[in-house]
mmCIF file of C-alpha atoms in Angstrom:
data_model
loop_
_atom_site.group_PDB
_atom_site.id
_atom_site.type_symbol
_atom_site.label_atom_id
_atom_site.label_comp_id
_atom_site.label_asym_id
_atom_site.label_seq_id
_atom_site.Cartn_x
_atom_site.Cartn_y
_atom_site.Cartn_z
ATOM 1 C CA MET A 1313 134.408 102.113 102.400
ATOM 2 C CA LYS A 1314 132.548 98.850 102.147
ATOM 3 C CA LYS A 1315 128.798 98.615 101.741
ATOM 4 C CA GLU A 1316 128.600 96.918 105.145
ATOM 5 C CA SER A 1317 130.257 99.848 106.912
ATOM 6 C CA TYR A 1318 127.738 102.261 105.385
ATOM 7 C CA SER A 1319 124.907 100.215 106.853
ATOM 8 C CA LYS A 1320 126.567 100.208 110.278
ATOM 9 C CA LEU A 1321 126.983 103.987 110.116
ATOM 10 C CA ALA A 1322 123.327 104.398 109.167
ATOM 11 C CA LEU A 1323 122.155 102.094 111.945
ATOM 12 C CA ASN A 1324 124.249 103.947 114.523
ATOM 13 C CA ALA A 1325 122.827 107.260 113.294
ATOM 14 C CA MET A 1326 119.268 105.930 113.685
ATOM 15 C CA HIS A 1327 120.039 104.793 117.246
ATOM 16 C CA ARG A 1328 121.410 108.223 118.139
ATOM 17 C CA ALA A 1329 118.364 109.932 116.626
ATOM 18 C CA SER A 1330 115.944 107.690 118.515
ATOM 19 C CA LYS A 1331 117.753 108.350 121.796
ATOM 20 C CA ASN A 1332 117.596 112.117 121.185
ATOM 21 C CA ALA A 1333 113.856 111.887 120.449
ATOM 22 C CA LEU A 1334 113.335 109.831 123.592
ATOM 23 C CA GLU A 1335 115.229 112.385 125.694
ATOM 24 C CA LYS A 1336 113.122 115.236 124.283
ATOM 25 C CA ALA A 1337 109.898 113.322 124.982
ATOM 26 C CA ALA A 1338 111.058 112.596 128.543
ATOM 27 C CA ASN A 1339 111.830 116.280 129.126
ATOM 28 C CA MET A 1340 108.289 117.178 128.036
ATOM 29 C CA ASP A 1341 106.672 114.384 130.122
ATOM 30 C CA LEU A 1342 105.190 112.696 127.053
ATOM 31 C CA LYS A 1343 104.269 109.110 126.363
ATOM 32 C CA ILE A 1344 105.700 107.420 123.305
ATOM 33 C CA PRO A 1345 104.214 104.679 121.113
ATOM 34 C CA GLU A 1346 105.818 101.255 121.227
ATOM 35 C CA TRP A 1347 104.976 98.087 119.313
ATOM 36 C CA LYS A 1348 104.404 95.203 121.730
ATOM 37 C CA ASP A 1349 102.626 91.870 121.295
ATOM 38 C CA GLY A 1350 101.126 92.832 117.946
ATOM 39 C CA LYS A 1351 99.679 96.175 119.017
ATOM 40 C CA ILE A 1352 100.740 99.718 119.763
ATOM 41 C CA ILE A 1353 100.922 100.753 123.399
ATOM 42 C CA PHE A 1354 101.978 104.070 124.918
ATOM 43 C CA VAL A 1355 104.757 104.036 127.504
ATOM 44 C CA ASP A 1356 106.219 106.782 129.653
ATOM 45 C CA ALA A 1357 109.305 108.215 127.947
ATOM 46 C CA LYS A 1358 111.156 108.629 131.256
ATOM 47 C CA GLU A 1359 110.738 104.934 132.082
ATOM 48 C CA LYS A 1360 111.864 103.911 128.596
ATOM 49 C CA LEU A 1361 114.916 106.170 128.891
ATOM 50 C CA LYS A 1362 115.834 104.501 132.202
ATOM 51 C CA GLU A 1363 115.555 101.073 130.545
ATOM 52 C CA LEU A 1364 117.734 102.233 127.671
ATOM 53 C CA SER A 1365 120.446 103.579 129.986
ATOM 54 C CA TYR A 1366 120.668 100.234 131.820
ATOM 55 C CA SER A 1367 121.254 98.300 128.590
#
């Protein structure tokens, strides 16, 4: 396996993990931190999950 394919596998794993965390936060009605315009804001996990599913 090439070095490049290892990085793609790792990146895909991180995306899957972030989606799982987002789904858990949405199920518990939590807000999640997000970096936007140079500061941290808290957004509703359910809304973020909807945005992610449209992409």
